[in-house]
Amino acid sequence: MFGPLVLASFLAFASVVSSTGILLPLYVWPEDDSTWAPVYNAVSSHPDILFQIIVNPDSGPGDSAYPDENIIAGVAKLNSYDNVQVLGYIPTNYAERDISEVIDDISIYSKWSSNKSKNITVSGIFFDEAPNTNDADKISYMQSVSKSAKSGCLSTVVFNPGATLEDGSADGYFEAADLIVEFENSYSAWTTNIPANKFSSSKNYSKDAIILYSAPMTLDYEAVVQEAQSMGLGAAYLTNTDNYMSVETVQKVAASFVQ
Ligand SMILES: *[C@@H]1O[C@H](CO)[C@@H](O)[C@H](O)[C@H]1NC(C)=O
Ligand SMILES: *[C@@H]1O[C@H](CO)[C@@H](O)[C@H](O)[C@H]1NC(C)=O
Ligand SMILES: CC(=O)N[C@H]1CO[C@H](CO)[C@@H](O)[C@@H]1O
């Protein structure tokens, strides 16, 4: 088969080969370079995995044009890796938040991207507290904010309802999103039911993501990641905390991927 040199050059050309990626909520504040170092290490040691990394300066981008210096330094560093897409966090309060506020947040992230000298380009938006209901107004709200992001060059759009989309709503939501987190729950909730019951349709697996919290380091991450890969899910992540304020598990998750 391939020798290490051949494989290395293949990876350099193909850049990202695993179809399941990592969707990492990176909410921990970067006190200094060391805070996000486990993420930089996982990203650089797994160039074949796409890392979609959500940054969240202030439950959204915050009110000023640019984020704090520590965030700027961290995001610039993340952007120096080819296998990273940085996504900006925006809550929608289940499509009840005033849509003009959501659009203002999108504009701020879009402006980060336009100042090339800062290297804080954002590739897309992670819309948190996304609705999962079969409600025409909510579907239309999500379609509007997605369009607004994409027209601001934030081309990757992720919705996080965290739960299965209601019957009849999958087409409308999936049409507007590149990825939908249909399962955000504890590790133990994941293991209690068969996976197929957690998604609206197996037709959308490649655009589905799971985020499992409260998954102690001693648990079998490989089984979950490899199941996600074999189902052809778009992305997966596991964390040992229940608040995403630690990046202790990122290396273990990345190491659980098989090629
Ligand atoms: C872009 O970033 C540079 C470097 O930090 C800064 O000096 C400049 O004012 C910014 N430009 C705009 C339009 O904000
Ligand atoms: C932006 O990236 C360029 C090229 O990689 C680098 O020279 C520069 O120092 C970076 N600027 C910041 C603010 O990180
Ligand atoms: C993008 C995509 O594959 N969408 C599919 C999601 O699942 C529904 C069935 O619920 C299909 O009709 C869509 O085509």
PDB file of C-alpha atoms and ligand atoms in Angstrom:
ATOM      1  CA  MET A   1       0.000   0.000   0.000  1.00  0.00           C
ATOM      2  CA  PHE A   2       1.115   3.601   0.434  1.00  0.00           C
ATOM      3  CA  GLY A   3       4.382   4.414   2.119  1.00  0.00           C
ATOM      4  CA  PRO A   4       4.314   7.321   4.581  1.00  0.00           C
ATOM      5  CA  LEU A   5       5.771   9.776   2.046  1.00  0.00           C
ATOM      6  CA  VAL A   6       3.241   8.896  -0.652  1.00  0.00           C
ATOM      7  CA  LEU A   7       0.462   9.112   1.916  1.00  0.00           C
ATOM      8  CA  ALA A   8       1.721  12.471   3.176  1.00  0.00           C
ATOM      9  CA  SER A   9       1.727  13.956  -0.300  1.00  0.00           C
ATOM     10  CA  PHE A  10      -1.691  12.471  -1.033  1.00  0.00           C
ATOM     11  CA  LEU A  11      -3.037  14.147   2.116  1.00  0.00           C
ATOM     12  CA  ALA A  12      -1.399  17.428   1.135  1.00  0.00           C
ATOM     13  CA  PHE A  13      -3.335  17.397  -2.154  1.00  0.00           C
ATOM     14  CA  ALA A  14      -6.602  15.956  -0.929  1.00  0.00           C
ATOM     15  CA  SER A  15      -6.316  18.072   2.244  1.00  0.00           C
ATOM     16  CA  VAL A  16      -9.512  16.723   3.838  1.00  0.00           C
ATOM     17  CA  VAL A  17     -10.500  13.090   3.310  1.00  0.00           C
ATOM     18  CA  SER A  18     -12.822  12.057   6.154  1.00  0.00           C
ATOM     19  CA  SER A  19     -16.428  12.806   5.175  1.00  0.00           C
ATOM     20  CA  THR A  20     -17.447  13.066   8.827  1.00  0.00           C
ATOM     21  CA  GLY A  21     -15.904  16.131  10.419  1.00  0.00           C
ATOM     22  CA  ILE A  22     -15.652  17.596  13.905  1.00  0.00           C
ATOM     23  CA  LEU A  23     -18.070  20.340  14.988  1.00  0.00           C
ATOM     24  CA  LEU A  24     -16.424  21.868  18.025  1.00  0.00           C
ATOM     25  CA  PRO A  25     -18.165  24.428  20.271  1.00  0.00           C
ATOM     26  CA  LEU A  26     -15.068  26.400  21.352  1.00  0.00           C
ATOM     27  CA  TYR A  27     -16.712  28.597  23.968  1.00  0.00           C
ATOM     28  CA  VAL A  28     -13.874  28.639  26.486  1.00  0.00           C
ATOM     29  CA  TRP A  29     -12.285  32.089  26.692  1.00  0.00           C
ATOM     30  CA  PRO A  30      -8.681  32.122  25.393  1.00  0.00           C
ATOM     31  CA  GLU A  31      -6.844  33.519  28.440  1.00  0.00           C
ATOM     32  CA  ASP A  32      -3.589  33.075  26.542  1.00  0.00           C
ATOM     33  CA  ASP A  33      -2.091  30.834  23.840  1.00  0.00           C
ATOM     34  CA  SER A  34      -2.246  27.768  26.045  1.00  0.00           C
ATOM     35  CA  THR A  35      -6.053  27.724  26.462  1.00  0.00           C
ATOM     36  CA  TRP A  36      -6.820  26.654  22.899  1.00  0.00           C
ATOM     37  CA  ALA A  37      -3.504  24.764  22.455  1.00  0.00           C
ATOM     38  CA  PRO A  38      -5.171  21.307  22.628  1.00  0.00           C
ATOM     39  CA  VAL A  39      -7.328  22.399  19.670  1.00  0.00           C
ATOM     40  CA  TYR A  40      -4.327  23.617  17.639  1.00  0.00           C
ATOM     41  CA  ASN A  41      -2.584  20.308  18.384  1.00  0.00           C
ATOM     42  CA  ALA A  42      -5.581  18.183  17.363  1.00  0.00           C
ATOM     43  CA  VAL A  43      -6.066  20.206  14.168  1.00  0.00           C
ATOM     44  CA  SER A  44      -2.425  20.037  13.144  1.00  0.00           C
ATOM     45  CA  SER A  45      -2.041  16.346  13.951  1.00  0.00           C
ATOM     46  CA  HIS A  46      -5.219  15.391  11.988  1.00  0.00           C
ATOM     47  CA  PRO A  47      -4.991  17.296   8.671  1.00  0.00           C
ATOM     48  CA  ASP A  48      -7.397  14.763   7.133  1.00  0.00           C
ATOM     49  CA  ILE A  49     -10.301  15.820   9.395  1.00  0.00           C
ATOM     50  CA  LEU A  50     -12.287  19.004   8.767  1.00  0.00           C
ATOM     51  CA  PHE A  51     -12.732  20.949  12.006  1.00  0.00           C
ATOM     52  CA  GLN A  52     -15.701  23.312  12.020  1.00  0.00           C
ATOM     53  CA  ILE A  53     -14.984  25.410  15.077  1.00  0.00           C
ATOM     54  CA  ILE A  54     -17.625  27.637  16.670  1.00  0.00           C
ATOM     55  CA  VAL A  55     -16.377  30.803  18.353  1.00  0.00           C
ATOM     56  CA  ASN A  56     -18.589  32.768  20.693  1.00  0.00           C
ATOM     57  CA  PRO A  57     -17.125  36.051  21.987  1.00  0.00           C
ATOM     58  CA  ASP A  58     -20.226  37.249  23.864  1.00  0.00           C
ATOM     59  CA  SER A  59     -23.299  35.035  23.263  1.00  0.00           C
ATOM     60  CA  GLY A  60     -22.781  36.217  19.699  1.00  0.00           C
ATOM     61  CA  PRO A  61     -20.149  38.514  18.181  1.00  0.00           C
ATOM     62  CA  GLY A  62     -20.616  41.279  20.795  1.00  0.00           C
ATOM     63  CA  ASP A  63     -21.441  44.915  20.055  1.00  0.00           C
ATOM     64  CA  SER A  64     -18.126  46.207  18.768  1.00  0.00           C
ATOM     65  CA  ALA A  65     -16.866  45.881  15.221  1.00  0.00           C
ATOM     66  CA  TYR A  66     -14.044  43.539  16.187  1.00  0.00           C
ATOM     67  CA  PRO A  67     -13.634  41.096  19.068  1.00  0.00           C
ATOM     68  CA  ASP A  68     -11.220  41.281  21.964  1.00  0.00           C
ATOM     69  CA  GLU A  69      -7.481  40.891  21.186  1.00  0.00           C
ATOM     70  CA  ASN A  70      -7.373  37.404  22.691  1.00  0.00           C
ATOM     71  CA  ILE A  71     -10.135  36.206  20.379  1.00  0.00           C
ATOM     72  CA  ILE A  72      -8.442  37.884  17.411  1.00  0.00           C
ATOM     73  CA  ALA A  73      -5.175  36.079  18.157  1.00  0.00           C
ATOM     74  CA  GLY A  74      -6.937  32.725  18.632  1.00  0.00           C
ATOM     75  CA  VAL A  75      -9.105  32.982  15.516  1.00  0.00           C
ATOM     76  CA  ALA A  76      -6.123  34.112  13.418  1.00  0.00           C
ATOM     77  CA  LYS A  77      -4.240  31.046  14.640  1.00  0.00           C
ATOM     78  CA  LEU A  78      -7.187  28.743  13.811  1.00  0.00           C
ATOM     79  CA  ASN A  79      -7.338  30.297  10.343  1.00  0.00           C
ATOM     80  CA  SER A  80      -3.710  29.395   9.717  1.00  0.00           C
ATOM     81  CA  TYR A  81      -4.759  25.711   9.333  1.00  0.00           C
ATOM     82  CA  ASP A  82      -6.230  24.508   6.009  1.00  0.00           C
ATOM     83  CA  ASN A  83      -8.528  21.996   7.706  1.00  0.00           C
ATOM     84  CA  VAL A  84     -10.341  24.576   9.874  1.00  0.00           C
ATOM     85  CA  GLN A  85     -13.501  26.542   9.199  1.00  0.00           C
ATOM     86  CA  VAL A  86     -14.348  29.097  11.863  1.00  0.00           C
ATOM     87  CA  LEU A  87     -18.079  29.589  12.475  1.00  0.00           C
ATOM     88  CA  GLY A  88     -19.562  32.530  14.382  1.00  0.00           C
ATOM     89  CA  TYR A  89     -22.109  31.802  17.126  1.00  0.00           C
ATOM     90  CA  ILE A  90     -25.526  33.509  16.891  1.00  0.00           C
ATOM     91  CA  PRO A  91     -28.552  32.595  19.038  1.00  0.00           C
ATOM     92  CA  THR A  92     -32.050  32.849  17.508  1.00  0.00           C
ATOM     93  CA  ASN A  93     -34.144  31.982  20.568  1.00  0.00           C
ATOM     94  CA  TYR A  94     -36.072  29.375  18.563  1.00  0.00           C
ATOM     95  CA  ALA A  95     -36.775  31.924  15.812  1.00  0.00           C
ATOM     96  CA  GLU A  96     -38.389  34.295  18.368  1.00  0.00           C
ATOM     97  CA  ARG A  97     -35.469  36.753  18.498  1.00  0.00           C
ATOM     98  CA  ASP A  98     -35.987  39.975  16.540  1.00  0.00           C
ATOM     99  CA  ILE A  99     -34.646  39.019  13.130  1.00  0.00           C
ATOM    100  CA  SER A 100     -32.976  42.425  12.678  1.00  0.00           C
ATOM    101  CA  GLU A 101     -30.743  41.647  15.696  1.00  0.00           C
ATOM    102  CA  VAL A 102     -29.721  38.369  14.090  1.00  0.00           C
ATOM    103  CA  ILE A 103     -28.928  40.176  10.854  1.00  0.00           C
ATOM    104  CA  ASP A 104     -26.851  42.771  12.760  1.00  0.00           C
ATOM    105  CA  ASP A 105     -24.832  39.926  14.306  1.00  0.00           C
ATOM    106  CA  ILE A 106     -24.309  38.416  10.856  1.00  0.00           C
ATOM    107  CA  SER A 107     -23.017  41.793   9.597  1.00  0.00           C
ATOM    108  CA  ILE A 108     -20.473  41.983  12.405  1.00  0.00           C
ATOM    109  CA  TYR A 109     -19.044  38.549  11.585  1.00  0.00           C
ATOM    110  CA  SER A 110     -19.082  39.454   7.927  1.00  0.00           C
ATOM    111  CA  LYS A 111     -17.037  42.555   8.741  1.00  0.00           C
ATOM    112  CA  TRP A 112     -14.442  40.477  10.629  1.00  0.00           C
ATOM    113  CA  SER A 113     -13.947  38.630   7.359  1.00  0.00           C
ATOM    114  CA  SER A 114     -13.579  41.745   5.275  1.00  0.00           C
ATOM    115  CA  ASN A 115     -10.566  43.032   7.246  1.00  0.00           C
ATOM    116  CA  LYS A 116      -7.934  40.704   5.772  1.00  0.00           C
ATOM    117  CA  SER A 117      -5.112  42.161   7.863  1.00  0.00           C
ATOM    118  CA  LYS A 118      -6.609  40.687  11.049  1.00  0.00           C
ATOM    119  CA  ASN A 119      -6.911  37.100   9.687  1.00  0.00           C
ATOM    120  CA  ILE A 120     -10.240  36.625  11.460  1.00  0.00           C
ATOM    121  CA  THR A 121     -12.232  35.478   8.475  1.00  0.00           C
ATOM    122  CA  VAL A 122     -15.332  33.577   9.525  1.00  0.00           C
ATOM    123  CA  SER A 123     -16.466  30.866   7.092  1.00  0.00           C
ATOM    124  CA  GLY A 124     -20.030  30.615   8.295  1.00  0.00           C
ATOM    125  CA  ILE A 125     -22.564  30.907  11.083  1.00  0.00           C
ATOM    126  CA  PHE A 126     -23.709  28.490  13.792  1.00  0.00           C
ATOM    127  CA  PHE A 127     -27.303  29.427  14.572  1.00  0.00           C
ATOM    128  CA  ASP A 128     -27.955  28.181  18.097  1.00  0.00           C
ATOM    129  CA  GLU A 129     -31.384  27.727  19.667  1.00  0.00           C
ATOM    130  CA  ALA A 130     -32.710  26.939  16.217  1.00  0.00           C
ATOM    131  CA  PRO A 131     -36.322  25.756  15.982  1.00  0.00           C
ATOM    132  CA  ASN A 132     -37.206  22.145  15.117  1.00  0.00           C
ATOM    133  CA  THR A 133     -40.956  22.678  14.746  1.00  0.00           C
ATOM    134  CA  ASN A 134     -43.014  22.275  11.603  1.00  0.00           C
ATOM    135  CA  ASP A 135     -44.041  25.915  11.594  1.00  0.00           C
ATOM    136  CA  ALA A 136     -43.984  27.825   8.313  1.00  0.00           C
ATOM    137  CA  ASP A 137     -43.015  31.148   9.969  1.00  0.00           C
ATOM    138  CA  LYS A 138     -40.072  29.594  11.775  1.00  0.00           C
ATOM    139  CA  ILE A 139     -38.879  27.763   8.675  1.00  0.00           C
ATOM    140  CA  SER A 140     -39.099  30.995   6.721  1.00  0.00           C
ATOM    141  CA  TYR A 141     -37.202  32.882   9.480  1.00  0.00           C
ATOM    142  CA  MET A 142     -34.377  30.332   9.328  1.00  0.00           C
ATOM    143  CA  GLN A 143     -34.325  30.479   5.535  1.00  0.00           C
ATOM    144  CA  SER A 144     -34.004  34.281   5.722  1.00  0.00           C
ATOM    145  CA  VAL A 145     -31.136  34.312   8.190  1.00  0.00           C
ATOM    146  CA  SER A 146     -29.350  31.632   6.173  1.00  0.00           C
ATOM    147  CA  LYS A 147     -29.688  33.727   3.017  1.00  0.00           C
ATOM    148  CA  SER A 148     -28.420  36.764   4.847  1.00  0.00           C
ATOM    149  CA  ALA A 149     -25.329  34.865   6.059  1.00  0.00           C
ATOM    150  CA  LYS A 150     -24.575  33.417   2.641  1.00  0.00           C
ATOM    151  CA  SER A 151     -24.949  36.782   0.931  1.00  0.00           C
ATOM    152  CA  GLY A 152     -22.419  38.164   3.453  1.00  0.00           C
ATOM    153  CA  CYS A 153     -19.892  35.531   2.314  1.00  0.00           C
ATOM    154  CA  LEU A 154     -20.503  33.383   5.393  1.00  0.00           C
ATOM    155  CA  SER A 155     -21.097  30.377   3.224  1.00  0.00           C
ATOM    156  CA  THR A 156     -21.402  27.552   5.768  1.00  0.00           C
ATOM    157  CA  VAL A 157     -24.671  27.615   7.672  1.00  0.00           C
ATOM    158  CA  VAL A 158     -25.309  25.340  10.645  1.00  0.00           C
ATOM    159  CA  PHE A 159     -28.615  25.148  12.563  1.00  0.00           C
ATOM    160  CA  ASN A 160     -28.664  23.760  16.087  1.00  0.00           C
ATOM    161  CA  PRO A 161     -32.144  22.682  17.139  1.00  0.00           C
ATOM    162  CA  GLY A 162     -30.366  19.954  19.124  1.00  0.00           C
ATOM    163  CA  ALA A 163     -33.380  17.697  18.582  1.00  0.00           C
ATOM    164  CA  THR A 164     -35.064  15.773  15.776  1.00  0.00           C
ATOM    165  CA  LEU A 165     -36.820  17.988  13.241  1.00  0.00           C
ATOM    166  CA  GLU A 166     -40.582  17.548  13.380  1.00  0.00           C
ATOM    167  CA  ASP A 167     -42.295  15.527  10.680  1.00  0.00           C
ATOM    168  CA  GLY A 168     -42.811  17.539   7.544  1.00  0.00           C
ATOM    169  CA  SER A 169     -40.219  20.217   8.384  1.00  0.00           C
ATOM    170  CA  ALA A 170     -36.990  18.508   7.256  1.00  0.00           C
ATOM    171  CA  ASP A 171     -37.119  19.689   3.649  1.00  0.00           C
ATOM    172  CA  GLY A 172     -37.556  23.329   4.642  1.00  0.00           C
ATOM    173  CA  TYR A 173     -34.781  23.357   7.239  1.00  0.00           C
ATOM    174  CA  PHE A 174     -32.297  21.215   5.294  1.00  0.00           C
ATOM    175  CA  GLU A 175     -32.782  23.365   2.202  1.00  0.00           C
ATOM    176  CA  ALA A 176     -31.446  26.347   4.180  1.00  0.00           C
ATOM    177  CA  ALA A 177     -28.620  24.688   6.127  1.00  0.00           C
ATOM    178  CA  ASP A 178     -25.389  22.918   5.267  1.00  0.00           C
ATOM    179  CA  LEU A 179     -25.477  21.050   8.559  1.00  0.00           C
ATOM    180  CA  ILE A 180     -28.149  20.550  11.237  1.00  0.00           C
ATOM    181  CA  VAL A 181     -27.423  19.314  14.757  1.00  0.00           C
ATOM    182  CA  GLU A 182     -30.392  16.992  15.235  1.00  0.00           C
ATOM    183  CA  PHE A 183     -28.942  15.520  18.397  1.00  0.00           C
ATOM    184  CA  GLU A 184     -27.338  17.602  21.159  1.00  0.00           C
ATOM    185  CA  ASN A 185     -27.693  15.671  24.362  1.00  0.00           C
ATOM    186  CA  SER A 186     -25.786  13.669  26.926  1.00  0.00           C
ATOM    187  CA  TYR A 187     -23.680  10.677  26.021  1.00  0.00           C
ATOM    188  CA  SER A 188     -26.013   8.462  28.032  1.00  0.00           C
ATOM    189  CA  ALA A 189     -29.059   9.711  26.085  1.00  0.00           C
ATOM    190  CA  TRP A 190     -27.246   8.825  22.857  1.00  0.00           C
ATOM    191  CA  THR A 191     -26.598   5.269  23.949  1.00  0.00           C
ATOM    192  CA  THR A 192     -30.165   4.547  25.159  1.00  0.00           C
ATOM    193  CA  ASN A 193     -31.933   4.554  21.776  1.00  0.00           C
ATOM    194  CA  ILE A 194     -31.043   3.336  18.338  1.00  0.00           C
ATOM    195  CA  PRO A 195     -29.443   6.151  16.296  1.00  0.00           C
ATOM    196  CA  ALA A 196     -31.959   6.036  13.453  1.00  0.00           C
ATOM    197  CA  ASN A 197     -34.693   7.237  15.855  1.00  0.00           C
ATOM    198  CA  LYS A 198     -32.811  10.454  16.496  1.00  0.00           C
ATOM    199  CA  PHE A 199     -32.864  11.885  12.983  1.00  0.00           C
ATOM    200  CA  SER A 200     -35.712  13.076  10.793  1.00  0.00           C
ATOM    201  CA  SER A 201     -34.525  11.154   7.745  1.00  0.00           C
ATOM    202  CA  SER A 202     -31.637   8.917   6.807  1.00  0.00           C
ATOM    203  CA  LYS A 203     -31.587  10.866   3.514  1.00  0.00           C
ATOM    204  CA  ASN A 204     -30.039  13.789   5.357  1.00  0.00           C
ATOM    205  CA  TYR A 205     -27.342  11.987   7.340  1.00  0.00           C
ATOM    206  CA  SER A 206     -24.527  13.693   5.443  1.00  0.00           C
ATOM    207  CA  LYS A 207     -25.917  17.036   6.655  1.00  0.00           C
ATOM    208  CA  ASP A 208     -26.612  15.856  10.196  1.00  0.00           C
ATOM    209  CA  ALA A 209     -24.398  16.464  13.217  1.00  0.00           C
ATOM    210  CA  ILE A 210     -24.337  15.218  16.797  1.00  0.00           C
ATOM    211  CA  ILE A 211     -22.872  16.882  19.880  1.00  0.00           C
ATOM    212  CA  LEU A 212     -22.705  14.749  22.998  1.00  0.00           C
ATOM    213  CA  TYR A 213     -21.915  16.262  26.385  1.00  0.00           C
ATOM    214  CA  SER A 214     -21.230  14.729  29.803  1.00  0.00           C
ATOM    215  CA  ALA A 215     -19.133  12.001  28.187  1.00  0.00           C
ATOM    216  CA  PRO A 216     -16.390  11.226  30.730  1.00  0.00           C
ATOM    217  CA  MET A 217     -12.960  10.511  29.222  1.00  0.00           C
ATOM    218  CA  THR A 218     -13.195   6.887  30.313  1.00  0.00           C
ATOM    219  CA  LEU A 219     -16.119   6.149  27.961  1.00  0.00           C
ATOM    220  CA  ASP A 220     -15.826   4.572  24.530  1.00  0.00           C
ATOM    221  CA  TYR A 221     -15.546   7.581  22.210  1.00  0.00           C
ATOM    222  CA  GLU A 222     -14.332   5.388  19.355  1.00  0.00           C
ATOM    223  CA  ALA A 223     -17.599   3.472  19.198  1.00  0.00           C
ATOM    224  CA  VAL A 224     -19.579   6.715  18.847  1.00  0.00           C
ATOM    225  CA  VAL A 225     -17.268   8.367  16.333  1.00  0.00           C
ATOM    226  CA  GLN A 226     -16.976   5.268  14.195  1.00  0.00           C
ATOM    227  CA  GLU A 227     -20.744   4.758  14.242  1.00  0.00           C
ATOM    228  CA  ALA A 228     -21.142   8.394  13.102  1.00  0.00           C
ATOM    229  CA  GLN A 229     -18.632   7.726  10.322  1.00  0.00           C
ATOM    230  CA  SER A 230     -20.333   4.541   9.207  1.00  0.00           C
ATOM    231  CA  MET A 231     -23.734   6.274   9.126  1.00  0.00           C
ATOM    232  CA  GLY A 232     -22.116   9.011   7.029  1.00  0.00           C
ATOM    233  CA  LEU A 233     -23.048  11.812   9.438  1.00  0.00           C
ATOM    234  CA  GLY A 234     -21.669  15.232   8.566  1.00  0.00           C
ATOM    235  CA  ALA A 235     -20.034  15.928  11.919  1.00  0.00           C
ATOM    236  CA  ALA A 236     -19.696  14.741  15.489  1.00  0.00           C
ATOM    237  CA  TYR A 237     -18.255  15.902  18.793  1.00  0.00           C
ATOM    238  CA  LEU A 238     -18.093  14.627  22.363  1.00  0.00           C
ATOM    239  CA  THR A 239     -17.150  16.536  25.481  1.00  0.00           C
ATOM    240  CA  ASN A 240     -16.758  15.531  29.110  1.00  0.00           C
ATOM    241  CA  THR A 241     -18.400  18.675  30.526  1.00  0.00           C
ATOM    242  CA  ASP A 242     -21.979  19.863  30.143  1.00  0.00           C
ATOM    243  CA  ASN A 243     -21.104  23.477  29.320  1.00  0.00           C
ATOM    244  CA  TYR A 244     -18.466  23.350  26.534  1.00  0.00           C
ATOM    245  CA  MET A 245     -16.000  25.234  28.734  1.00  0.00           C
ATOM    246  CA  SER A 246     -13.264  22.658  28.304  1.00  0.00           C
ATOM    247  CA  VAL A 247     -11.326  21.372  25.309  1.00  0.00           C
ATOM    248  CA  GLU A 248      -9.907  18.426  27.192  1.00  0.00           C
ATOM    249  CA  THR A 249     -11.567  15.862  24.885  1.00  0.00           C
ATOM    250  CA  VAL A 250     -10.648  17.268  21.472  1.00  0.00           C
ATOM    251  CA  GLN A 251      -7.559  15.057  20.995  1.00  0.00           C
ATOM    252  CA  LYS A 252      -9.472  11.950  22.063  1.00  0.00           C
ATOM    253  CA  VAL A 253     -12.308  12.694  19.627  1.00  0.00           C
ATOM    254  CA  ALA A 254      -9.894  13.286  16.733  1.00  0.00           C
ATOM    255  CA  ALA A 255      -7.947  10.129  17.549  1.00  0.00           C
ATOM    256  CA  SER A 256     -11.193   8.108  17.405  1.00  0.00           C
ATOM    257  CA  PHE A 257     -11.578   8.658  13.652  1.00  0.00           C
ATOM    258  CA  VAL A 258     -10.565   5.815  11.365  1.00  0.00           C
ATOM    259  CA  GLN A 259      -9.546   6.442   7.770  1.00  0.00           C
TER     260      GLN A 259
HETATM  261  C1  LIG B   1      -8.436  46.399   9.956  1.00  0.00           C
HETATM  262  O1  LIG B   1      -7.480  45.875  10.855  1.00  0.00           O
HETATM  263  C2  LIG B   1      -6.329  46.671  10.974  1.00  0.00           C
HETATM  264  C3  LIG B   1      -5.279  45.884  11.779  1.00  0.00           C
HETATM  265  O2  LIG B   1      -5.752  45.547  13.058  1.00  0.00           O
HETATM  266  C4  LIG B   1      -6.716  48.011  11.583  1.00  0.00           C
HETATM  267  O3  LIG B   1      -5.576  48.826  11.717  1.00  0.00           O
HETATM  268  C5  LIG B   1      -7.748  48.680  10.668  1.00  0.00           C
HETATM  269  O4  LIG B   1      -8.238  49.858  11.275  1.00  0.00           O
HETATM  270  C6  LIG B   1      -8.918  47.767  10.396  1.00  0.00           C
HETATM  271  N1  LIG B   1      -9.744  48.329   9.345  1.00  0.00           N
HETATM  272  C7  LIG B   1     -11.038  48.629   9.532  1.00  0.00           C
HETATM  273  C8  LIG B   1     -11.756  49.148   8.307  1.00  0.00           C
HETATM  274  O5  LIG B   1     -11.615  48.487  10.582  1.00  0.00           O
HETATM  275  C1  LIG B   2      -2.043  37.136   9.390  1.00  0.00           C
HETATM  276  O1  LIG B   2      -1.469  36.128   8.563  1.00  0.00           O
HETATM  277  C2  LIG B   2      -0.260  36.540   7.964  1.00  0.00           C
HETATM  278  C3  LIG B   2       0.150  35.436   6.979  1.00  0.00           C
HETATM  279  O2  LIG B   2       0.015  34.167   7.565  1.00  0.00           O
HETATM  280  C4  LIG B   2       0.782  36.784   9.062  1.00  0.00           C
HETATM  281  O3  LIG B   2       1.992  37.219   8.479  1.00  0.00           O
HETATM  282  C5  LIG B   2       0.244  37.850   9.997  1.00  0.00           C
HETATM  283  O4  LIG B   2       1.135  38.021  11.092  1.00  0.00           O
HETATM  284  C6  LIG B   2      -1.120  37.473  10.545  1.00  0.00           C
HETATM  285  N1  LIG B   2      -1.661  38.591  11.304  1.00  0.00           N
HETATM  286  C7  LIG B   2      -2.259  38.404  12.471  1.00  0.00           C
HETATM  287  C8  LIG B   2      -2.815  39.639  13.106  1.00  0.00           C
HETATM  288  O5  LIG B   2      -2.362  37.306  13.010  1.00  0.00           O
HETATM  289  C1  LIG B   3     -30.594  17.816   1.275  1.00  0.00           C
HETATM  290  C2  LIG B   3     -31.349  16.545   1.435  1.00  0.00           C
HETATM  291  O1  LIG B   3     -30.823  15.464   1.213  1.00  0.00           O
HETATM  292  N1  LIG B   3     -32.586  16.677   1.854  1.00  0.00           N
HETATM  293  C3  LIG B   3     -33.448  15.535   2.090  1.00  0.00           C
HETATM  294  C4  LIG B   3     -33.759  15.439   3.562  1.00  0.00           C
HETATM  295  O2  LIG B   3     -34.733  14.438   3.811  1.00  0.00           O
HETATM  296  C5  LIG B   3     -35.958  14.642   3.130  1.00  0.00           C
HETATM  297  C6  LIG B   3     -36.909  13.546   3.549  1.00  0.00           C
HETATM  298  O3  LIG B   3     -37.400  13.862   4.817  1.00  0.00           O
HETATM  299  C7  LIG B   3     -35.711  14.623   1.632  1.00  0.00           C
HETATM  300  O4  LIG B   3     -36.924  14.858   0.942  1.00  0.00           O
HETATM  301  C8  LIG B   3     -34.709  15.703   1.286  1.00  0.00           C
HETATM  302  O5  LIG B   3     -34.403  15.625  -0.077  1.00  0.00           O
END
